[in-house]
mmCIF file of N, CA and C in Angstrom:
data_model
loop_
_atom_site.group_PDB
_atom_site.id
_atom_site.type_symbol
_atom_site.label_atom_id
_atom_site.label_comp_id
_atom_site.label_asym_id
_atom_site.label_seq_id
_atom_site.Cartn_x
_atom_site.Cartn_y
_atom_site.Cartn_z
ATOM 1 N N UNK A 1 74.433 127.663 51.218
ATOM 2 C CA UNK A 1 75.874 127.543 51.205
ATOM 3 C C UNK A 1 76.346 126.428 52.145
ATOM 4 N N UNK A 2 75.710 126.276 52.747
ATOM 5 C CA UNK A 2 75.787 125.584 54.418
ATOM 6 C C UNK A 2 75.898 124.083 53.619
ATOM 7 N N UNK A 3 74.865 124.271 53.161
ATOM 8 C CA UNK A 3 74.165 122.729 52.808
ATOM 9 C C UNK A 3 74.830 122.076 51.917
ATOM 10 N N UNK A 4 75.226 122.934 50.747
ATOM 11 C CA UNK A 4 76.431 122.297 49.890
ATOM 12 C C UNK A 4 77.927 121.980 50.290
ATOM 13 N N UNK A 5 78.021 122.831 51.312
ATOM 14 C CA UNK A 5 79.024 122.219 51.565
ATOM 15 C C UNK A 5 79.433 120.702 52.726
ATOM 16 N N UNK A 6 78.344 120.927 53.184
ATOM 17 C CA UNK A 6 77.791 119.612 53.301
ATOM 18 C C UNK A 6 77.548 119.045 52.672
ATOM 19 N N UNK A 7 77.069 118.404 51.338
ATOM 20 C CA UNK A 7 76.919 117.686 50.467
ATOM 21 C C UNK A 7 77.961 117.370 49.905
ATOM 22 N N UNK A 8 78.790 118.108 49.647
ATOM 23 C CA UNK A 8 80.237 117.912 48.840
ATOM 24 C C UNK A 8 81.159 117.006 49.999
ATOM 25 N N UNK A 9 81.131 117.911 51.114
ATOM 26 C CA UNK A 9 82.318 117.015 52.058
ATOM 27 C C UNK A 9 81.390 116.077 52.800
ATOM 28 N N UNK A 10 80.254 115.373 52.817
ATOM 29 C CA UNK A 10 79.393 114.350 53.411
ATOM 30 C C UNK A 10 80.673 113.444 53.886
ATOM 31 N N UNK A 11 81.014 112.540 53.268
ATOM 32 C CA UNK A 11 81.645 111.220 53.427
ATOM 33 C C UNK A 11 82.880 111.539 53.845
ATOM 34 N N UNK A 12 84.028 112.623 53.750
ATOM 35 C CA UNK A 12 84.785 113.122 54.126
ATOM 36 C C UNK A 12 84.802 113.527 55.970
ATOM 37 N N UNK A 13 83.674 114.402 55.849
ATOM 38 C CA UNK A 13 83.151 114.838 57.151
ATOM 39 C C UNK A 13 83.142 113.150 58.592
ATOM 40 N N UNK A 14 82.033 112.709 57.596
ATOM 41 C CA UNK A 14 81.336 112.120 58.689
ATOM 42 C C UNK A 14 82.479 111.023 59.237
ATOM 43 N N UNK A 15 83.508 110.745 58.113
ATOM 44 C CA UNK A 15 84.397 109.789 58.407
ATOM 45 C C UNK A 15 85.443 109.705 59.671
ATOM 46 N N UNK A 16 85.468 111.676 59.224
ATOM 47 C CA UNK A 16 86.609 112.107 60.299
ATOM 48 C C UNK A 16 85.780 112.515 61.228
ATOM 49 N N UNK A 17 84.614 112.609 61.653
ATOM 50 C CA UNK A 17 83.829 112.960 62.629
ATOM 51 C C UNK A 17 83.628 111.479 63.277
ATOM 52 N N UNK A 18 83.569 110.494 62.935
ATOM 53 C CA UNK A 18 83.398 109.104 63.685
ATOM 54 C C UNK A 18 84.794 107.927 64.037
ATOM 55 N N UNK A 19 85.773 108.953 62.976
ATOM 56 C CA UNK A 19 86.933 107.714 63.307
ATOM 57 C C UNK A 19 88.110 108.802 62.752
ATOM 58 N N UNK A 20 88.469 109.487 63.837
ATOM 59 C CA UNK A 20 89.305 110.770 63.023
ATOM 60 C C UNK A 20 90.995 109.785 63.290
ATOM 61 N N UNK A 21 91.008 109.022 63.828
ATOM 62 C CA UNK A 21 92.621 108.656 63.570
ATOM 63 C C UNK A 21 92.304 107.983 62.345
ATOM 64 N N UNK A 22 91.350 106.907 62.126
ATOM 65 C CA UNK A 22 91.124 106.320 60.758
ATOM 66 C C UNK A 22 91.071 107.082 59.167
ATOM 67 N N UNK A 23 90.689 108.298 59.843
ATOM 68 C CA UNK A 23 90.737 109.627 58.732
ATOM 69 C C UNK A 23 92.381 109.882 58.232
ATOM 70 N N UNK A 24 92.822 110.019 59.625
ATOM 71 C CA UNK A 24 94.478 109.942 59.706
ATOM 72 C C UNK A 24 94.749 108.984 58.180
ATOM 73 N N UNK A 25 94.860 108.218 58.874
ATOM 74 C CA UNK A 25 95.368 106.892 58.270
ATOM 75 C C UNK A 25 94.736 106.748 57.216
ATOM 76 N N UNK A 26 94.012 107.187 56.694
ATOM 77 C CA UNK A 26 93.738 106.995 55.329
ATOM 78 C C UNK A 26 93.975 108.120 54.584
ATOM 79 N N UNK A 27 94.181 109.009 54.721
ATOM 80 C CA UNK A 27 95.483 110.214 54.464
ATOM 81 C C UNK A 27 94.396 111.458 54.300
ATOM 82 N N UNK A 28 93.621 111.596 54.788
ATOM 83 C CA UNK A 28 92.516 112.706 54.998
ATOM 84 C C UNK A 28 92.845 113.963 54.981
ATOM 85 N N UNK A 29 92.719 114.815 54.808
ATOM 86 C CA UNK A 29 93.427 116.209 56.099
ATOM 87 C C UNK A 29 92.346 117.006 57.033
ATOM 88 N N UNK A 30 92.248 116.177 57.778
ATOM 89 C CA UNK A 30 91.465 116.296 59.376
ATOM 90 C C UNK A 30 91.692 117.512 59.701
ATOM 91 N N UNK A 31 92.905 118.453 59.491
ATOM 92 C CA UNK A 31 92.577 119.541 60.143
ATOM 93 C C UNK A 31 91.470 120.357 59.269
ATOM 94 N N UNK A 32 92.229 120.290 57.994
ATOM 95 C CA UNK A 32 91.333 121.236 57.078
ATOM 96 C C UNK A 32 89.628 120.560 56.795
ATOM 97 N N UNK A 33 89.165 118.857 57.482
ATOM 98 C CA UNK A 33 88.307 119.011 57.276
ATOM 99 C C UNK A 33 87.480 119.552 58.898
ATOM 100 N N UNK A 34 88.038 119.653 60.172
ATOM 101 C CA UNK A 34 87.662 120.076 61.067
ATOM 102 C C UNK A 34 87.555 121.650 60.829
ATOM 103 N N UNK A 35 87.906 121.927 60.437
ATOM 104 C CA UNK A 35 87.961 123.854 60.252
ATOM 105 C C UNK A 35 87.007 124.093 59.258
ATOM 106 N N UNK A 36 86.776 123.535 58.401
ATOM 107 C CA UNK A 36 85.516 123.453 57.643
ATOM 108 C C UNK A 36 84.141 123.296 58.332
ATOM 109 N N UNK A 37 84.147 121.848 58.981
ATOM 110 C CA UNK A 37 82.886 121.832 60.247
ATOM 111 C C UNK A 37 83.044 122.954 61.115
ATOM 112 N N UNK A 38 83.872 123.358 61.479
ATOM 113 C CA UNK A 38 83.914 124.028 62.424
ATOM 114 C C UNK A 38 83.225 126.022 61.863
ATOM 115 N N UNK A 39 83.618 126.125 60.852
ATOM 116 C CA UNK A 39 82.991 127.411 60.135
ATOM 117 C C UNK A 39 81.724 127.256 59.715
ATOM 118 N N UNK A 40 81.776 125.622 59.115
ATOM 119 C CA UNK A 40 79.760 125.547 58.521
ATOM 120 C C UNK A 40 78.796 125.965 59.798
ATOM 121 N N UNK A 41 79.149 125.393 60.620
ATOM 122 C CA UNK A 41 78.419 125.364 62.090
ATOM 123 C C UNK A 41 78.624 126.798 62.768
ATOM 124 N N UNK A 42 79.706 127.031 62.140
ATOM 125 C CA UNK A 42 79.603 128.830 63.130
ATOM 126 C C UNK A 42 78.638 129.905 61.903
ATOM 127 N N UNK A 43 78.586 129.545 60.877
ATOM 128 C CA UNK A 43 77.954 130.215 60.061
ATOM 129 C C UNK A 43 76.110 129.862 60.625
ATOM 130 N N UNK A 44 76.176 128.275 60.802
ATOM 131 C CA UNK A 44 74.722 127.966 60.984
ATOM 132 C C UNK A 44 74.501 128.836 61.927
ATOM 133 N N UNK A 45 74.707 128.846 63.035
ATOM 134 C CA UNK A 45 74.640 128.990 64.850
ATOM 135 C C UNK A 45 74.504 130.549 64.165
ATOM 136 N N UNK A 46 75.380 130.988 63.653
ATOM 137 C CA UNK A 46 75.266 133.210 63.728
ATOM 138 C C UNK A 46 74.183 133.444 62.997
ATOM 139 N N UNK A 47 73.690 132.776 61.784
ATOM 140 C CA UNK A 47 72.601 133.378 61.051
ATOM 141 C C UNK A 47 71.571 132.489 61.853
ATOM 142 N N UNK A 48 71.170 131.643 62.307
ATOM 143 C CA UNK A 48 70.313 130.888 62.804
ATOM 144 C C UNK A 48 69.598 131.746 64.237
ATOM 145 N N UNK A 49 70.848 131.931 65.074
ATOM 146 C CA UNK A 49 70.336 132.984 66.353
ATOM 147 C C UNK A 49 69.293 134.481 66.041
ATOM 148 N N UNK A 50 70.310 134.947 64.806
ATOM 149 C CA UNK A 50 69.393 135.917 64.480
ATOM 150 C C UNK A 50 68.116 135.875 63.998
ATOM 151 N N UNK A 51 68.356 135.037 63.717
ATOM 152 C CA UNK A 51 66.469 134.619 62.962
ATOM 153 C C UNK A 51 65.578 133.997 64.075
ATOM 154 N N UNK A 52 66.030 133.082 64.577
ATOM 155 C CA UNK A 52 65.311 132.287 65.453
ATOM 156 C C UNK A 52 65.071 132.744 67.345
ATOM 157 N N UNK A 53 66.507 132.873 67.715
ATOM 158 C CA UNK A 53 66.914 132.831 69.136
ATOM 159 C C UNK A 53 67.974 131.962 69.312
ATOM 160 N N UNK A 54 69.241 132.582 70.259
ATOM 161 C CA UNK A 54 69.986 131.179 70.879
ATOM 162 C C UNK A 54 69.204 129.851 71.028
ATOM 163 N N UNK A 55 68.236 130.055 72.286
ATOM 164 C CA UNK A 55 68.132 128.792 72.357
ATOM 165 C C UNK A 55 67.402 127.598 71.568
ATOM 166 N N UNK A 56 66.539 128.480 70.906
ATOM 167 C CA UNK A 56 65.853 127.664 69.538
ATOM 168 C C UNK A 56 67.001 127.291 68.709
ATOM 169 N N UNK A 57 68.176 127.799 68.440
ATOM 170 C CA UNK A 57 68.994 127.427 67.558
ATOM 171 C C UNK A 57 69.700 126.283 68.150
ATOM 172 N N UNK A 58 70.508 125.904 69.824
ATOM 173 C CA UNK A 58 71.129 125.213 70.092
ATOM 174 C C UNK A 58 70.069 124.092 70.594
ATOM 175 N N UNK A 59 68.794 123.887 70.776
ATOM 176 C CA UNK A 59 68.151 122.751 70.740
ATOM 177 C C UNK A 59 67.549 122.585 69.506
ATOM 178 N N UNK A 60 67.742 123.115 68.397
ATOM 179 C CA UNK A 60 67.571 122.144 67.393
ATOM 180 C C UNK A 60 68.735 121.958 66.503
ATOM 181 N N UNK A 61 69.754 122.201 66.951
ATOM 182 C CA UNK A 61 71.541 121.590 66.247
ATOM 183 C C UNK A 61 71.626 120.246 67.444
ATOM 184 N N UNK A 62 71.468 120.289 68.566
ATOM 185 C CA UNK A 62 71.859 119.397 69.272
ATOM 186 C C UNK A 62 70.536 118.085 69.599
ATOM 187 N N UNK A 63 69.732 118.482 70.487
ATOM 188 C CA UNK A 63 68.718 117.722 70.513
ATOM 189 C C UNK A 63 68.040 116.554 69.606
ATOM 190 N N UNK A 64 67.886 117.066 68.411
ATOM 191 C CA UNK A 64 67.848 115.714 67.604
ATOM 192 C C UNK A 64 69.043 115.305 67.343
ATOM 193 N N UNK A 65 69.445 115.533 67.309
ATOM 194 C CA UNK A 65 71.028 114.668 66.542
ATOM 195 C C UNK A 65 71.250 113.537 67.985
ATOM 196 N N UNK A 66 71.088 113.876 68.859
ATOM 197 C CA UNK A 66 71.500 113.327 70.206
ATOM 198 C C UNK A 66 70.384 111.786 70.511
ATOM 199 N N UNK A 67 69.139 112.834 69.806
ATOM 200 C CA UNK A 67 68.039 111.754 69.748
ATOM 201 C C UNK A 67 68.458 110.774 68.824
ATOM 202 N N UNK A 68 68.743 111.062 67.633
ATOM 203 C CA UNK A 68 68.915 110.086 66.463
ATOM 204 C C UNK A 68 69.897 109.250 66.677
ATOM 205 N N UNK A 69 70.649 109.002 67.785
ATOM 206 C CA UNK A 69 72.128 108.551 67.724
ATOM 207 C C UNK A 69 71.332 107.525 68.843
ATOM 208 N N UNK A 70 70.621 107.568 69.510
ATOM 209 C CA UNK A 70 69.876 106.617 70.492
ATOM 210 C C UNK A 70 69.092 105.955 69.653
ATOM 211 N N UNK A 71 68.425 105.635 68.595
ATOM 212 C CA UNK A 71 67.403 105.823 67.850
ATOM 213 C C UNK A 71 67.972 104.594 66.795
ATOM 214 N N UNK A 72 69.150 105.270 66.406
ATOM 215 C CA UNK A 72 69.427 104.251 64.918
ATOM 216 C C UNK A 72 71.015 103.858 65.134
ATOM 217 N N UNK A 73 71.723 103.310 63.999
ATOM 218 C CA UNK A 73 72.995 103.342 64.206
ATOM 219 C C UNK A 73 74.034 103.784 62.864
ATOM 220 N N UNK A 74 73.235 104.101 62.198
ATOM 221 C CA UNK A 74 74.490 104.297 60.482
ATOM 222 C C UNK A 74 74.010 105.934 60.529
ATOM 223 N N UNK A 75 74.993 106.679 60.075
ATOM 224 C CA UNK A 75 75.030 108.242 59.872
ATOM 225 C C UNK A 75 73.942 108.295 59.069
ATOM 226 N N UNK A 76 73.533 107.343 57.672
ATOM 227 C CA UNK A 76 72.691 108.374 56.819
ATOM 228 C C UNK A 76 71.312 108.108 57.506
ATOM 229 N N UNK A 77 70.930 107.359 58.410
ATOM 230 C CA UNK A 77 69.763 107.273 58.910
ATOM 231 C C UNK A 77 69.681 108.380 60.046
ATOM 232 N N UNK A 78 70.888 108.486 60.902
ATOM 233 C CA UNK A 78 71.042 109.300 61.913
ATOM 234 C C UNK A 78 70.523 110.872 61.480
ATOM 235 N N UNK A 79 70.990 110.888 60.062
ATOM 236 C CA UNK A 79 70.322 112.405 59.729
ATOM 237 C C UNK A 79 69.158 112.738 59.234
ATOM 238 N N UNK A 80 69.195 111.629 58.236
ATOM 239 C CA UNK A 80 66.874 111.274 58.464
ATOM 240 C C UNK A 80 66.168 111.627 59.760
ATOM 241 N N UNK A 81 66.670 110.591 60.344
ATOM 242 C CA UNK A 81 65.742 110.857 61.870
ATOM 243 C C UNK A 81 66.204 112.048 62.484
ATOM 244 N N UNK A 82 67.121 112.920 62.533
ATOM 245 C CA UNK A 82 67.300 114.168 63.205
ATOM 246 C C UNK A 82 66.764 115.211 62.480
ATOM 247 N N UNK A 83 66.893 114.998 61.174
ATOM 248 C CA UNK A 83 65.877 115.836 60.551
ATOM 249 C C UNK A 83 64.266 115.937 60.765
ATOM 250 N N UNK A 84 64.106 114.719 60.321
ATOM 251 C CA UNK A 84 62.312 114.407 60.751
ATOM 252 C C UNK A 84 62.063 114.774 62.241
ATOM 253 N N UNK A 85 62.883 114.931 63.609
ATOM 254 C CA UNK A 85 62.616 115.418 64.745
ATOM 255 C C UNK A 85 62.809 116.388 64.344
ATOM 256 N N UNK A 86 63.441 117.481 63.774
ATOM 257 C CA UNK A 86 63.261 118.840 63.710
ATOM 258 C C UNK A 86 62.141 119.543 63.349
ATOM 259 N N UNK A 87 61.638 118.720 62.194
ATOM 260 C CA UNK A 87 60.946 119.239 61.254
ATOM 261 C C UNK A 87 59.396 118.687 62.281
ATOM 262 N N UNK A 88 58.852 117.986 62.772
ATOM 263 C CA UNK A 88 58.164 117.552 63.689
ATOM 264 C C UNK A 88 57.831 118.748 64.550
ATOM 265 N N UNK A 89 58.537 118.594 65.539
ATOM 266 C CA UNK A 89 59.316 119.494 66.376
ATOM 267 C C UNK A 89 58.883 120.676 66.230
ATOM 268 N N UNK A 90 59.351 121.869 65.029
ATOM 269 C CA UNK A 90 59.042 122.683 64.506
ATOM 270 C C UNK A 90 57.430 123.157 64.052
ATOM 271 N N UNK A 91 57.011 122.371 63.155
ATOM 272 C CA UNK A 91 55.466 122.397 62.916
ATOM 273 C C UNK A 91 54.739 122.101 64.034
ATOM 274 N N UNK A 92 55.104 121.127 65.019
ATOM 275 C CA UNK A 92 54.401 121.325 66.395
ATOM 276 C C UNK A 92 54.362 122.257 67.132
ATOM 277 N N UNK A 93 54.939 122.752 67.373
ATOM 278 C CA UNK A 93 56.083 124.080 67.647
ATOM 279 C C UNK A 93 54.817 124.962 67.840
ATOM 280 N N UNK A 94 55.178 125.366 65.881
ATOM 281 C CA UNK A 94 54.270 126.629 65.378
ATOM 282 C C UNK A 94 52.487 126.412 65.608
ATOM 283 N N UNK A 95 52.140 125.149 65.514
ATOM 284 C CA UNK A 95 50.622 124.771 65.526
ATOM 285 C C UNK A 95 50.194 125.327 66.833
ATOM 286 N N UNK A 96 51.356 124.571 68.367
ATOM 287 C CA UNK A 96 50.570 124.899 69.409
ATOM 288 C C UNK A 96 50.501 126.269 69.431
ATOM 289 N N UNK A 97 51.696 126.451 69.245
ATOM 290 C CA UNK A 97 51.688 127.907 69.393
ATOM 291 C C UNK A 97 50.885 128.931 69.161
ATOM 292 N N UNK A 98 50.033 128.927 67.457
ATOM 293 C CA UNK A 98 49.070 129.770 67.070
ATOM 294 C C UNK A 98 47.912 129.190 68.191
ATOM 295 N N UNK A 99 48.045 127.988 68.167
ATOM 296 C CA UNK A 99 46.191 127.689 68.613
ATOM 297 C C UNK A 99 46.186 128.114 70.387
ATOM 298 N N UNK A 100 47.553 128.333 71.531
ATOM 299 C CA UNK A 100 47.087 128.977 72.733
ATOM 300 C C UNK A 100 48.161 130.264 72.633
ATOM 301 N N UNK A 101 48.231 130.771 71.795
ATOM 302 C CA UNK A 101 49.044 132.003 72.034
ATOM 303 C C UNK A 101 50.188 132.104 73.224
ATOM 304 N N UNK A 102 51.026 130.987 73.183
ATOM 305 C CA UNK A 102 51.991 130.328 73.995
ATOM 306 C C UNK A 102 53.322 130.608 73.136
ATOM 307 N N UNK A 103 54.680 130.660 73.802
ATOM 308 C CA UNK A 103 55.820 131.126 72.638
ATOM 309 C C UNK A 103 56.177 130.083 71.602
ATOM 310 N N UNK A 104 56.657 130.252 70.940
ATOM 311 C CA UNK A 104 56.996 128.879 70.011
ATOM 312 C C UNK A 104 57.954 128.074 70.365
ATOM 313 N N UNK A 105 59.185 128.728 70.949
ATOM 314 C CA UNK A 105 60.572 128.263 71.273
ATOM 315 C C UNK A 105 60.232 127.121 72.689
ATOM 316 N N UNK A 106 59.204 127.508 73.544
ATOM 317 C CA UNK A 106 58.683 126.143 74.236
ATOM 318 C C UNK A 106 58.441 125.195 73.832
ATOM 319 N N UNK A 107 57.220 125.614 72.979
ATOM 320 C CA UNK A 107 56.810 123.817 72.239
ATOM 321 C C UNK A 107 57.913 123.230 71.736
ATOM 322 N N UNK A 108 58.624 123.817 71.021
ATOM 323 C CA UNK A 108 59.640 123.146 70.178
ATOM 324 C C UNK A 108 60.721 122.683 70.964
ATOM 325 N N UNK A 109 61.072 123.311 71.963
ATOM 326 C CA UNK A 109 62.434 123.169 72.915
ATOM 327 C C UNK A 109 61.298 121.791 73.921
ATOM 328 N N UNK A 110 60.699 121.764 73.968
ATOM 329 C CA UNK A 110 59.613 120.785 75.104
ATOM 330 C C UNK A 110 59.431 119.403 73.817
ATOM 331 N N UNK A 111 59.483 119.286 73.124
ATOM 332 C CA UNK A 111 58.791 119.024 72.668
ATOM 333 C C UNK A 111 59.957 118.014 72.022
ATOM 334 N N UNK A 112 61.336 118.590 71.724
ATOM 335 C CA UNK A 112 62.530 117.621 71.567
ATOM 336 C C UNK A 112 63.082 117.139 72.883
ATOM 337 N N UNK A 113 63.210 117.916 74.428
ATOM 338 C CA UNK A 113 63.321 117.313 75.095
ATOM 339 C C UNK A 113 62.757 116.017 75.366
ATOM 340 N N UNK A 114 61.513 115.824 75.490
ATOM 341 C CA UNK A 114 61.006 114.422 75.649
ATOM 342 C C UNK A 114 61.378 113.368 74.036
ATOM 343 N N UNK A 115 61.544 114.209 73.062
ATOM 344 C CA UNK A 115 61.967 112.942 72.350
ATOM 345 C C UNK A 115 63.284 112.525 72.836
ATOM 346 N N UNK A 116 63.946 113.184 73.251
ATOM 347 C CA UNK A 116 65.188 112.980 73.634
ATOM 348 C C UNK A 116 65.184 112.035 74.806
ATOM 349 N N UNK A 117 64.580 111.853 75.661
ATOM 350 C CA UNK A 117 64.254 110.847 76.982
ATOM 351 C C UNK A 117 63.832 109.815 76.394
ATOM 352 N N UNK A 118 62.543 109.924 75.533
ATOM 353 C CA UNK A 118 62.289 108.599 74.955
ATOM 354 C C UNK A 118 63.069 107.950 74.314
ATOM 355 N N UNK A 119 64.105 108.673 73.660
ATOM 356 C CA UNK A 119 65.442 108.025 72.608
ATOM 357 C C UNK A 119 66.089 107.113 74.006
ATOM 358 N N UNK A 120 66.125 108.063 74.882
ATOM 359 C CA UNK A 120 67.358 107.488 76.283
ATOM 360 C C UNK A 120 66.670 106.271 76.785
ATOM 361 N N UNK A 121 65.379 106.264 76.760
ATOM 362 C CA UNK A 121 64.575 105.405 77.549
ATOM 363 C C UNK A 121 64.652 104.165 76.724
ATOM 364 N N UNK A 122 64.502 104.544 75.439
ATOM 365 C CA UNK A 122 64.467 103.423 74.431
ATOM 366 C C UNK A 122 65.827 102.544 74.020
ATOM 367 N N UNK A 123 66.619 102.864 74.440
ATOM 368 C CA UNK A 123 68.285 102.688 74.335
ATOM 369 C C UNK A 123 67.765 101.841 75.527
ATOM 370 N N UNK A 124 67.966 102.292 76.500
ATOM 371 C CA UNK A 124 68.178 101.630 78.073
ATOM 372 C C UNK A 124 67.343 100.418 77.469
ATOM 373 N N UNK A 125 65.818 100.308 77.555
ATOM 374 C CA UNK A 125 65.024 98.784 77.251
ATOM 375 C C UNK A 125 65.474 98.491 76.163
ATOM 376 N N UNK A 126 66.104 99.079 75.028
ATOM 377 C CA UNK A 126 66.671 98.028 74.067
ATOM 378 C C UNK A 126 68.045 96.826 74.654
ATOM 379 N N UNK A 127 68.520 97.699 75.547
ATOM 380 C CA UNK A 127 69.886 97.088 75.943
ATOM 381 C C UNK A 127 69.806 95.800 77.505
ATOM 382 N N UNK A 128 68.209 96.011 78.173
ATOM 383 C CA UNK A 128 67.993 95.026 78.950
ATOM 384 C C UNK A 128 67.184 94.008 78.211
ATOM 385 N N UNK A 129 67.003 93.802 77.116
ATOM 386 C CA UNK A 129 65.872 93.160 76.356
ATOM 387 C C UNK A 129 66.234 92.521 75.349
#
């Protein structure tokens, strides 16, 4: 449900998510598309906790996305690469996890943190260089 409605409001969304007076001005309706993000994401976050954990859920809504925004610069790449860190992330996650009987929500929460430094790190030497 999540996902389609993401798909449907994509270009809508991301417009008023990166240039919401420009949303304005091009006659959008920003509120009704903020209340929309704002329910997809409370729907993600409530069914997501239950399945997963808080904090597995809020480092992988935030953490890549944060990474990908250091990383690239156009939205549809930004969600490639936040995806592919999740999905990374995740299967690393679960691998270490079976092979030292260690929790999963570490590897995975450890495991986007440092991509996340390297994104920061990689920004910084892109910008002296």
């Amino acid at each position: 449900f999540v996902i389609l409605i993401f798909l449907v409001f994509y270009k809508p969304l991301a417009f008023d998510s990166f240039d919401h007076l420009g949303a304005q001005a091009a006659g959008l309706k920003t509120r009704l598309l903020s209340i929309t993000f704002l329910v997809t994401l409370a729907l993600s976050v409530s069914i997501g906790a239950q399945i997963v954990g808080s904090l597995l859920v809020f480092v992988l809504l935030t953490l890549p996305a944060a990474t990908a925004k250091y990383l690239v610069h156009s939205v549809p790449k930004m969600i490639l690469v936040s995806v592919g860190l999740s999905l990374i992330g995740v299967w690393l996650g679960l691998y270490l996890a079976f092979v030292t009987n260690w929790p999963v929500t570490f590897f995975i929460s450890t495991f986007e943190v440092i991509a996340y430094f390297l994104g920061l790190g990689y920004k910084n030497w892109k910008l002296t260089h």
